[in-house]
CSV table of C-alpha atoms in Angstrom, one decimal:
chain,number,residue,atom,x,y,z
A,1,MET,CA,79.2,-47.7,-51.4
A,2,ILE,CA,76.3,-46.0,-53.3
A,3,VAL,CA,77.4,-47.9,-56.2
A,4,ILE,CA,76.7,-51.1,-54.4
A,5,PHE,CA,73.3,-49.8,-52.7
A,6,ILE,CA,72.7,-49.0,-56.5
A,7,PHE,CA,73.4,-52.3,-58.0
A,8,LEU,CA,71.7,-54.2,-54.7
A,9,THR,CA,68.2,-51.9,-54.9
A,10,PHE,CA,68.0,-52.7,-59.1
A,11,THR,CA,68.6,-56.5,-58.1
A,12,ALA,CA,65.9,-56.1,-55.2
A,13,PHE,CA,63.7,-54.8,-58.1
A,14,LEU,CA,64.7,-57.8,-60.6
A,15,SER,CA,63.3,-60.1,-57.8
A,16,LEU,CA,59.9,-58.4,-57.1
A,17,SER,CA,58.9,-57.8,-60.5
A,18,GLU,CA,60.0,-61.6,-61.2
A,19,THR,CA,57.6,-62.6,-58.3
A,20,ALA,CA,54.7,-60.2,-58.6
A,21,PHE,CA,55.0,-61.2,-62.0
A,22,PHE,CA,54.3,-64.8,-62.1
A,23,SER,CA,52.2,-65.1,-58.8
A,24,LEU,CA,49.1,-63.9,-61.0
A,25,SER,CA,46.4,-66.1,-61.4
A,26,ARG,CA,45.5,-67.4,-64.7
A,27,PHE,CA,41.7,-65.5,-63.6
A,28,THR,CA,43.7,-62.6,-62.8
A,29,LEU,CA,45.3,-62.7,-66.4
A,30,ASN,CA,41.7,-63.3,-68.1
A,31,THR,CA,40.7,-60.0,-66.7
A,32,TYR,CA,43.4,-57.8,-67.7
A,33,LYS,CA,43.1,-59.1,-71.3
A,34,TYR,CA,40.4,-57.0,-71.7
A,35,SER,CA,40.4,-54.5,-69.4
A,36,LYS,CA,41.0,-50.9,-70.6
A,37,ASP,CA,43.6,-50.2,-68.3
A,38,VAL,CA,46.9,-49.6,-71.2
A,39,LYS,CA,49.0,-51.1,-67.7
A,40,LYS,CA,47.0,-54.0,-67.3
A,41,ARG,CA,47.1,-55.0,-71.0
A,42,LEU,CA,50.4,-54.6,-70.8
A,43,VAL,CA,51.3,-57.3,-68.0
A,44,PHE,CA,49.0,-59.1,-70.2
A,45,ASN,CA,50.8,-59.0,-73.0
A,46,LEU,CA,54.0,-59.9,-71.0
A,47,LEU,CA,53.0,-63.2,-69.4
A,48,SER,CA,51.5,-64.2,-72.8
A,49,ARG,CA,55.3,-65.4,-73.5
A,50,PRO,CA,56.2,-66.3,-69.8
A,51,ARG,CA,59.6,-68.0,-71.1
A,52,GLU,CA,61.2,-64.6,-72.8
A,53,LEU,CA,59.6,-63.3,-69.5
A,54,LEU,CA,61.7,-65.4,-67.0
A,55,VAL,CA,65.2,-65.2,-69.4
A,56,THR,CA,65.0,-61.1,-69.9
A,57,LEU,CA,64.7,-61.1,-65.5
A,58,LEU,CA,66.9,-63.9,-65.0
A,59,MET,CA,70.1,-62.0,-67.4
A,60,LEU,CA,69.2,-58.5,-65.4
A,61,ASN,CA,69.0,-60.4,-62.1
A,62,ILE,CA,72.1,-62.3,-62.8
A,63,LEU,CA,74.0,-59.4,-64.1
A,64,SER,CA,73.1,-57.0,-60.9
A,65,ASN,CA,74.3,-59.6,-58.8
A,66,ILE,CA,77.8,-59.8,-60.3
A,67,LEU,CA,78.1,-56.1,-60.5
A,68,VAL,CA,77.4,-56.7,-57.1
A,69,GLN,CA,79.5,-58.8,-55.9
A,70,ASN,CA,82.5,-57.4,-58.4
A,71,THR,CA,82.1,-53.8,-56.8
A,72,PHE,CA,82.2,-54.9,-53.7
A,73,SER,CA,85.7,-56.5,-54.2
A,74,ASN,CA,87.2,-53.9,-55.6
A,75,ILE,CA,85.9,-51.3,-52.6
A,76,PHE,CA,87.0,-54.2,-49.9
A,77,LYS,CA,90.2,-55.4,-51.6
A,78,ASN,CA,92.3,-56.0,-49.1
A,79,TYR,CA,90.0,-57.6,-46.6
A,80,SER,CA,89.6,-61.3,-46.9
A,81,TRP,CA,88.4,-63.4,-49.3
A,82,SER,CA,85.8,-65.0,-47.4
A,83,PHE,CA,84.6,-61.1,-46.8
A,84,LYS,CA,84.7,-60.2,-49.8
A,85,VAL,CA,82.5,-62.9,-50.9
A,86,GLY,CA,80.1,-63.8,-47.9
A,87,ILE,CA,79.1,-60.2,-47.5
A,88,PRO,CA,78.0,-59.8,-50.9
A,89,LEU,CA,76.5,-63.0,-50.8
A,90,ILE,CA,74.7,-62.2,-47.4
A,91,LEU,CA,73.4,-58.9,-48.7
A,92,VAL,CA,72.0,-60.0,-52.0
A,93,LEU,CA,70.0,-63.3,-50.6
A,94,LEU,CA,68.3,-61.1,-47.6
A,95,PHE,CA,67.7,-57.8,-49.2
A,96,GLY,CA,67.9,-58.8,-53.0
A,97,GLU,CA,65.9,-62.3,-52.7
A,98,ILE,CA,64.5,-62.9,-49.2
A,99,PHE,CA,63.0,-60.3,-48.3
A,100,PRO,CA,61.9,-58.7,-52.4
A,101,LYS,CA,60.2,-62.0,-53.0
A,102,SER,CA,58.8,-61.8,-49.8
A,103,PHE,CA,56.9,-58.5,-50.2
A,104,ALA,CA,55.7,-59.2,-53.9
A,105,ILE,CA,54.3,-62.2,-53.0
A,106,LEU,CA,51.7,-60.2,-50.2
A,107,HIS,CA,51.4,-57.1,-52.7
A,108,GLY,CA,51.6,-59.1,-56.4
A,109,LYS,CA,48.8,-57.7,-58.2
A,110,THR,CA,50.1,-53.9,-57.1
A,111,ILE,CA,53.7,-54.3,-57.8
A,112,ALA,CA,53.7,-56.3,-61.2
A,113,TYR,CA,51.6,-53.5,-62.0
A,114,ARG,CA,53.9,-50.7,-61.6
A,115,THR,CA,56.3,-52.0,-62.4
A,116,SER,CA,54.9,-52.8,-65.7
A,117,TYR,CA,56.2,-50.4,-68.1
A,118,ILE,CA,59.8,-50.4,-66.6
A,119,VAL,CA,60.2,-54.4,-67.0
A,120,SER,CA,58.1,-54.1,-70.5
A,121,PHE,CA,61.1,-51.8,-70.9
A,122,PHE,CA,64.1,-54.0,-70.7
A,123,TYR,CA,62.1,-57.1,-71.9
A,124,HIS,CA,62.2,-55.1,-75.7
A,125,ILE,CA,65.7,-53.7,-75.2
A,126,LEU,CA,67.4,-57.3,-74.8
A,127,ALA,CA,65.3,-59.4,-77.3
A,128,PRO,CA,68.4,-59.8,-79.2
A,129,PHE,CA,70.3,-61.0,-76.4
A,130,ARG,CA,67.4,-63.1,-75.4
A,131,ILE,CA,66.7,-64.4,-78.7
A,132,ILE,CA,70.0,-66.2,-78.7
A,133,ILE,CA,69.7,-67.5,-74.9
A,134,THR,CA,66.9,-68.7,-75.7
A,135,PHE,CA,67.5,-70.7,-79.0
A,136,VAL,CA,70.4,-72.4,-77.0
A,137,THR,CA,68.9,-73.3,-73.9
A,138,ASN,CA,65.6,-75.2,-76.5
A,139,TYR,CA,68.3,-76.6,-77.9
A,140,ILE,CA,70.3,-78.1,-74.9
A,141,SER,CA,66.9,-79.1,-73.1
A,142,ARG,CA,65.3,-81.1,-76.0
A,143,PHE,CA,68.7,-83.4,-76.3
A,144,MET,CA,69.2,-83.4,-72.5
A,145,PHE,CA,65.2,-83.8,-71.8
A,146,PHE,CA,63.8,-85.2,-74.3
A,147,PHE,CA,61.8,-88.2,-72.4
A,148,LEU,CA,60.8,-86.3,-70.1
A,149,LYS,CA,56.5,-86.0,-71.0
A,150,LYS,CA,55.1,-82.5,-70.8
A,151,GLU,CA,53.0,-82.1,-67.5
A,152,LYS,CA,49.9,-80.5,-67.3
A,153,GLN,CA,49.6,-77.0,-66.6
A,154,ILE,CA,47.3,-78.0,-63.7
A,155,SER,CA,46.1,-81.7,-62.6
A,156,SER,CA,42.5,-82.4,-61.9
A,157,GLU,CA,43.7,-83.1,-58.3
A,158,GLU,CA,44.4,-79.6,-57.9
A,159,LEU,CA,41.0,-78.0,-59.5
A,160,LYS,CA,39.3,-80.7,-56.8
A,161,HIS,CA,42.0,-79.2,-53.9
A,162,ILE,CA,40.9,-75.7,-55.4
A,163,VAL,CA,37.2,-76.2,-55.3
A,164,GLU,CA,37.6,-77.6,-52.0
A,165,THR,CA,39.5,-74.9,-50.4
A,166,SER,CA,36.4,-72.0,-51.8
A,167,ASN,CA,34.4,-74.3,-50.4
A,168,GLN,CA,35.9,-74.2,-47.2
A,169,THR,CA,36.6,-70.2,-47.4
A,170,GLY,CA,33.2,-69.2,-48.3
A,171,VAL,CA,34.1,-68.8,-51.9
A,172,LEU,CA,31.4,-71.7,-53.2
A,173,ASN,CA,28.5,-73.0,-51.7
A,174,VAL,CA,28.6,-76.3,-50.4
A,175,ASP,CA,25.9,-77.1,-53.9
A,176,GLU,CA,28.3,-75.1,-56.2
A,177,ALA,CA,31.2,-76.6,-55.0
A,178,GLN,CA,29.1,-80.2,-55.4
A,179,ILE,CA,28.5,-79.2,-58.9
A,180,ILE,CA,31.9,-78.6,-59.9
A,181,SER,CA,33.9,-81.4,-58.4
A,182,GLY,CA,31.3,-83.7,-59.6
A,183,TYR,CA,31.9,-82.4,-63.3
A,184,LEU,CA,35.6,-83.0,-62.5
A,185,ASP,CA,34.2,-86.1,-62.1
A,186,LEU,CA,33.0,-87.0,-65.7
A,187,PHE,CA,36.7,-86.7,-66.7
A,188,ASP,CA,37.7,-89.3,-64.7
A,189,SER,CA,35.3,-91.9,-65.0
A,190,ASN,CA,33.9,-93.9,-67.5
A,191,VAL,CA,30.6,-95.5,-68.5
A,192,LYS,CA,30.7,-99.1,-67.2
A,193,GLU,CA,30.9,-97.6,-63.5
A,194,LYS,CA,27.4,-95.9,-64.4
A,195,MET,CA,25.6,-98.4,-66.2
A,196,THR,CA,23.0,-101.0,-65.2
A,197,VAL,CA,24.1,-104.2,-66.0
A,198,LYS,CA,23.2,-106.4,-68.6
A,199,GLY,CA,21.6,-108.6,-65.8
A,200,ASP,CA,19.6,-106.0,-64.8
A,201,ILE,CA,18.0,-104.1,-67.6
A,202,LEU,CA,14.2,-104.2,-68.0
A,203,PHE,CA,13.8,-104.9,-71.7
A,204,TYR,CA,10.5,-106.1,-74.4
A,205,ASP,CA,11.2,-109.5,-76.4
A,206,ILE,CA,9.5,-109.1,-79.1
A,207,ASN,CA,7.9,-112.4,-78.8
A,208,LYS,CA,5.9,-111.9,-75.8
A,209,ASP,CA,2.8,-110.5,-75.4
A,210,ILE,CA,1.7,-107.1,-76.5
A,211,ASN,CA,0.3,-106.2,-73.0
A,212,ASP,CA,4.0,-107.2,-71.4
A,213,LEU,CA,5.0,-103.9,-72.5
A,214,ILE,CA,2.5,-101.9,-71.9
A,215,ASP,CA,2.6,-103.5,-68.2
A,216,ILE,CA,6.6,-102.2,-68.7
A,217,PHE,CA,5.7,-98.7,-69.5
A,218,VAL,CA,2.8,-97.9,-67.2
A,219,GLU,CA,3.9,-100.4,-64.2
A,220,GLN,CA,7.4,-99.2,-64.5
A,221,LYS,CA,7.3,-96.4,-65.9
A,222,TYR,CA,9.8,-96.2,-68.4
A,223,PHE,CA,9.9,-93.4,-71.0
A,224,ARG,CA,12.3,-96.4,-73.5
A,225,ILE,CA,12.6,-99.6,-73.8
A,226,PRO,CA,15.1,-101.6,-75.5
A,227,VAL,CA,13.0,-104.5,-78.0
A,228,CYS,CA,15.0,-107.3,-78.2
A,229,ASP,CA,14.4,-110.8,-80.2
A,230,GLY,CA,14.9,-113.6,-77.5
A,231,HIS,CA,17.7,-111.9,-75.4
A,232,LEU,CA,19.8,-108.9,-75.4
A,233,ASP,CA,22.3,-109.7,-78.0
A,234,LYS,CA,19.3,-109.4,-80.3
A,235,ILE,CA,18.6,-105.8,-80.4
A,236,LEU,CA,16.1,-104.7,-82.2
A,237,GLY,CA,15.7,-101.2,-81.6
A,238,ILE,CA,14.5,-98.6,-78.8
A,239,ILE,CA,10.5,-98.0,-78.5
A,240,SER,CA,10.0,-95.0,-77.1
A,241,LEU,CA,6.6,-94.5,-75.0
A,242,ASN,CA,5.3,-91.5,-77.5
A,243,SER,CA,6.1,-93.6,-80.6
A,244,PHE,CA,3.5,-96.5,-78.8
A,245,PHE,CA,0.8,-94.6,-77.7
A,246,LEU,CA,0.2,-92.5,-80.4
A,247,ASN,CA,0.9,-95.1,-83.0
A,248,GLN,CA,-1.1,-97.8,-80.9
A,249,GLU,CA,-3.9,-98.0,-83.2
A,250,LYS,CA,-1.2,-100.1,-86.1
A,251,ILE,CA,-0.1,-102.2,-83.9
A,252,LYS,CA,-1.7,-105.0,-83.8
A,253,SER,CA,0.5,-107.5,-83.4
A,254,SER,CA,4.6,-107.6,-81.5
A,255,LYS,CA,5.9,-107.6,-84.7
A,256,GLU,CA,4.3,-104.6,-86.1
A,257,ILE,CA,6.4,-102.8,-83.3
A,258,LYS,CA,9.8,-103.0,-85.7
A,259,ASN,CA,8.4,-100.2,-87.8
A,260,PHE,CA,8.3,-97.6,-85.2
A,261,LEU,CA,12.0,-98.5,-83.5
A,262,LYS,CA,14.9,-96.5,-83.2
A,263,LYS,CA,18.2,-97.6,-83.7
A,264,PRO,CA,20.2,-97.6,-80.7
A,265,LEU,CA,22.9,-95.5,-80.0
A,266,PHE,CA,26.0,-98.5,-79.0
A,267,ILE,CA,28.8,-97.5,-76.7
A,268,PRO,CA,32.2,-98.7,-75.7
A,269,GLU,CA,32.0,-99.4,-72.1
A,270,THR,CA,35.6,-98.0,-71.8
A,271,THR,CA,34.2,-94.2,-73.2
A,272,ASN,CA,34.7,-91.1,-70.6
A,273,SER,CA,31.6,-90.4,-69.5
A,274,LEU,CA,31.4,-86.4,-70.3
A,275,ASN,CA,32.0,-87.5,-73.8
A,276,ALA,CA,29.5,-90.5,-74.0
A,277,LEU,CA,26.8,-87.6,-72.0
A,278,ILE,CA,27.9,-85.0,-74.7
A,279,LYS,CA,27.2,-87.9,-77.4
A,280,MET,CA,23.6,-89.2,-76.1
A,281,LYS,CA,22.7,-85.4,-76.1
A,282,LYS,CA,23.9,-84.3,-79.6
A,283,ARG,CA,22.1,-87.3,-80.5
A,284,GLY,CA,18.6,-86.3,-79.0
A,285,GLU,CA,19.2,-90.4,-76.4
A,286,SER,CA,18.3,-90.5,-73.0
A,287,ILE,CA,19.7,-93.7,-73.2
A,288,ALA,CA,22.3,-96.0,-74.2
A,289,LEU,CA,23.6,-99.3,-74.4
A,290,VAL,CA,26.8,-100.1,-73.8
A,291,VAL,CA,29.0,-103.0,-75.9
A,292,ASP,CA,32.6,-104.6,-74.4
A,293,GLU,CA,34.9,-104.9,-76.5
A,294,TYR,CA,33.4,-108.1,-77.9
A,295,GLY,CA,30.7,-106.0,-79.0
A,296,CYS,CA,28.2,-107.9,-77.0
A,297,ILE,CA,26.1,-105.8,-75.5
A,298,ALA,CA,27.6,-105.3,-71.3
A,299,GLY,CA,24.7,-102.8,-69.6
A,300,LEU,CA,22.8,-100.1,-70.0
A,301,VAL,CA,23.4,-96.1,-69.5
A,302,SER,CA,21.3,-93.0,-69.3
A,303,GLN,CA,21.7,-89.4,-68.9
A,304,GLU,CA,20.3,-89.8,-65.9
A,305,ASP,CA,22.9,-92.2,-64.8
A,306,LEU,CA,25.5,-89.7,-65.9
A,307,LYS,CA,24.1,-86.8,-64.6
A,308,GLU,CA,24.0,-88.2,-61.5
A,309,ILE,CA,27.4,-87.2,-61.0
A,310,VAL,CA,27.4,-84.1,-61.4
A,311,LEU,CA,24.5,-83.7,-59.4
A,312,GLY,CA,25.0,-86.4,-56.7
A,313,ASN,CA,21.5,-89.4,-56.4
A,314,ILE,CA,19.1,-88.1,-58.4
A,315,GLU,CA,15.7,-89.5,-57.0
A,316,ASP,CA,15.0,-92.4,-59.9
A,317,ILE,CA,12.0,-91.8,-61.3
A,318,LYS,CA,10.6,-95.2,-60.6
A,319,GLU,CA,10.8,-94.2,-57.2
A,320,VAL,CA,9.1,-90.9,-56.9
A,321,LYS,CA,5.7,-91.5,-55.5
A,322,GLU,CA,4.1,-88.6,-57.1
A,323,LEU,CA,0.6,-88.3,-59.2
A,324,TYR,CA,2.3,-87.5,-62.6
A,325,THR,CA,5.2,-87.9,-64.7
A,326,ARG,CA,6.2,-85.3,-67.5
A,327,PRO,CA,8.2,-87.1,-70.1
A,328,LYS,CA,7.6,-83.9,-72.3
A,329,GLU,CA,6.8,-80.7,-72.3
A,330,ASP,CA,3.4,-81.6,-73.8
A,331,VAL,CA,3.1,-85.2,-72.1
A,332,ILE,CA,2.3,-86.4,-69.3
A,333,ILE,CA,1.5,-89.6,-67.6
A,334,ALA,CA,-1.6,-89.2,-64.9
A,335,ASP,CA,-2.9,-90.9,-62.4
A,336,ALA,CA,-6.7,-91.0,-62.4
A,337,ARG,CA,-6.6,-89.8,-59.0
A,338,LEU,CA,-4.4,-86.0,-60.0
A,339,GLU,CA,-6.6,-83.1,-59.0
A,340,LEU,CA,-8.0,-81.5,-62.2
A,341,SER,CA,-6.5,-78.0,-60.6
A,342,ASP,CA,-3.1,-79.7,-60.4
A,343,PHE,CA,-3.9,-80.5,-64.1
A,344,GLU,CA,-4.8,-76.8,-64.8
A,345,ASP,CA,-1.4,-75.8,-63.3
A,346,ILE,CA,0.7,-78.0,-65.1
A,347,PHE,CA,-0.1,-77.1,-68.5
A,348,ASN,CA,-1.5,-73.5,-67.9
A,349,VAL,CA,-5.3,-74.4,-69.1
A,350,LYS,CA,-8.7,-74.2,-67.4
A,351,LEU,CA,-11.3,-77.1,-67.9
A,352,THR,CA,-14.6,-76.8,-68.2
A,353,SER,CA,-16.8,-79.5,-65.6
A,354,ILE,CA,-20.0,-79.2,-65.5
A,355,SER,CA,-20.4,-81.4,-62.3
A,356,GLN,CA,-17.3,-80.1,-61.0
A,357,GLN,CA,-15.2,-82.7,-60.8
A,358,ILE,CA,-12.5,-82.6,-58.7
A,359,THR,CA,-10.1,-85.6,-60.0
A,360,LEU,CA,-8.9,-86.0,-64.1
A,361,GLY,CA,-10.5,-89.5,-64.0
A,362,GLY,CA,-14.0,-87.6,-63.0
A,363,TRP,CA,-13.9,-85.5,-65.7
A,364,ILE,CA,-13.1,-87.7,-68.2
A,365,ILE,CA,-16.0,-89.8,-67.5
A,366,GLU,CA,-18.1,-86.9,-67.1
A,367,GLN,CA,-17.0,-86.0,-71.0
A,368,LEU,CA,-17.4,-89.6,-72.0
A,369,GLU,CA,-20.5,-89.8,-69.8
A,370,LYS,CA,-18.6,-93.2,-68.9
A,371,ILE,CA,-16.1,-95.2,-67.4
A,372,PRO,CA,-13.9,-95.9,-70.5
A,373,GLN,CA,-11.9,-99.1,-71.1
A,374,SER,CA,-8.2,-99.8,-72.2
A,375,GLY,CA,-7.4,-98.6,-75.3
A,376,GLU,CA,-10.3,-95.4,-75.1
A,377,LYS,CA,-9.6,-92.0,-76.1
A,378,LEU,CA,-10.5,-88.6,-75.7
A,379,GLU,CA,-9.4,-85.6,-77.9
A,380,LYS,CA,-10.8,-82.7,-75.7
A,381,GLU,CA,-9.8,-79.1,-74.7
A,382,GLY,CA,-6.8,-79.4,-76.8
A,383,PHE,CA,-6.0,-82.6,-75.5
A,384,LEU,CA,-5.5,-86.2,-76.6
A,385,PHE,CA,-6.4,-88.4,-73.6
A,386,TYR,CA,-5.5,-91.9,-73.6
A,387,ILE,CA,-6.8,-94.5,-71.5
A,388,LEU,CA,-4.0,-97.0,-71.0
A,389,GLU,CA,-5.5,-98.7,-67.6
A,390,SER,CA,-8.8,-99.0,-66.2
A,391,ASP,CA,-11.2,-101.0,-65.1
A,392,PRO,CA,-15.5,-101.3,-64.7
A,393,LYS,CA,-14.9,-99.1,-61.7
A,394,LYS,CA,-12.7,-96.4,-62.2
A,395,ILE,CA,-10.0,-95.4,-64.5
A,396,LYS,CA,-6.5,-95.6,-63.7
A,397,LYS,CA,-4.0,-94.3,-65.9
A,398,ILE,CA,-3.9,-92.1,-68.7
A,399,TYR,CA,-2.0,-90.9,-71.4
A,400,ILE,CA,-2.1,-87.3,-71.7
A,401,ARG,CA,-0.6,-85.3,-75.0
A,402,LYS,CA,-1.3,-81.6,-76.0
A,403,LEU,CA,-2.1,-81.1,-79.5
A,404,LEU,CA,-1.2,-78.2,-81.5
């Protein structure tokens, strides 16, 4: 009976170890990988070859179960067959499998840590037998299951479920869960789902008056605009707000805009949203033109559109009722009503005003000693002030760039 107890205990130990090792999460193993604790690194090393570890434990477990059965049968050889088979089966099932594995699920880290040396010992001792068995099983598996696709270790849906559960249990807050879920959505969506369709794209026709382009920049508050020859399928390039206003003196007519156009980035409509965002960032583009399978313009997508997938709905800059917009760190387009103190806060500067002007428009009038017309410039206090829009009574819109 003592021998049966020893074999049964060994069976329980193997079941305990198997469940404990394979219940450890990938995150736990990553922390073990760089741990200073020798046992934790040993656990990681054993699980870095999961198939070999599993074969080792299964070999020992099967051997131990056979020994329990044979020993019990020899001791009680005069009893009925059902007794000699049934009792060992129940003992192994309860004390060698169910109880140990149930306990290991609850205390996986501790058990794996404490049994690591013993498991490692058997792992190396049984290496010759394991190599033979693994070779045979791999060959048979390839022959029998060659038509089965290799499954992903974890799917996007499973990750989203983990995030949702983490949010519900308080591990992640709402914002963190939304950002992680949104990032996963980038893998599952393409640019066609987020693009502005062709009919809704705002573009500038080079055959029209140059003032139409200025109106788009000023009124619509766009920073980059597609320039076309008649229609979108004849795209010439992209004109940026900076490029246009800094070179406006050289642009006497709409035809001269061609010299300042940037080659557009074209992206197929089936492109994964994440890949599109990476490509746009790498090229330094904030917008890209989406083309269909025939190479025709299907729509336009911006970095903002793709970031909405991650961050949720970002309030479009066209709808923000602020007194200025900031396309670059050193550039703003401001309403003349912007208070001088706010402007100073934006650029961390101090402007001198003799008559204590409150608004930026009033300060510019003070410096010029007149109400400027559209197109006039002022270089003062390390800034270029370009009047975008004005009337005989007041300044309305100003382009401002900090000079180096």
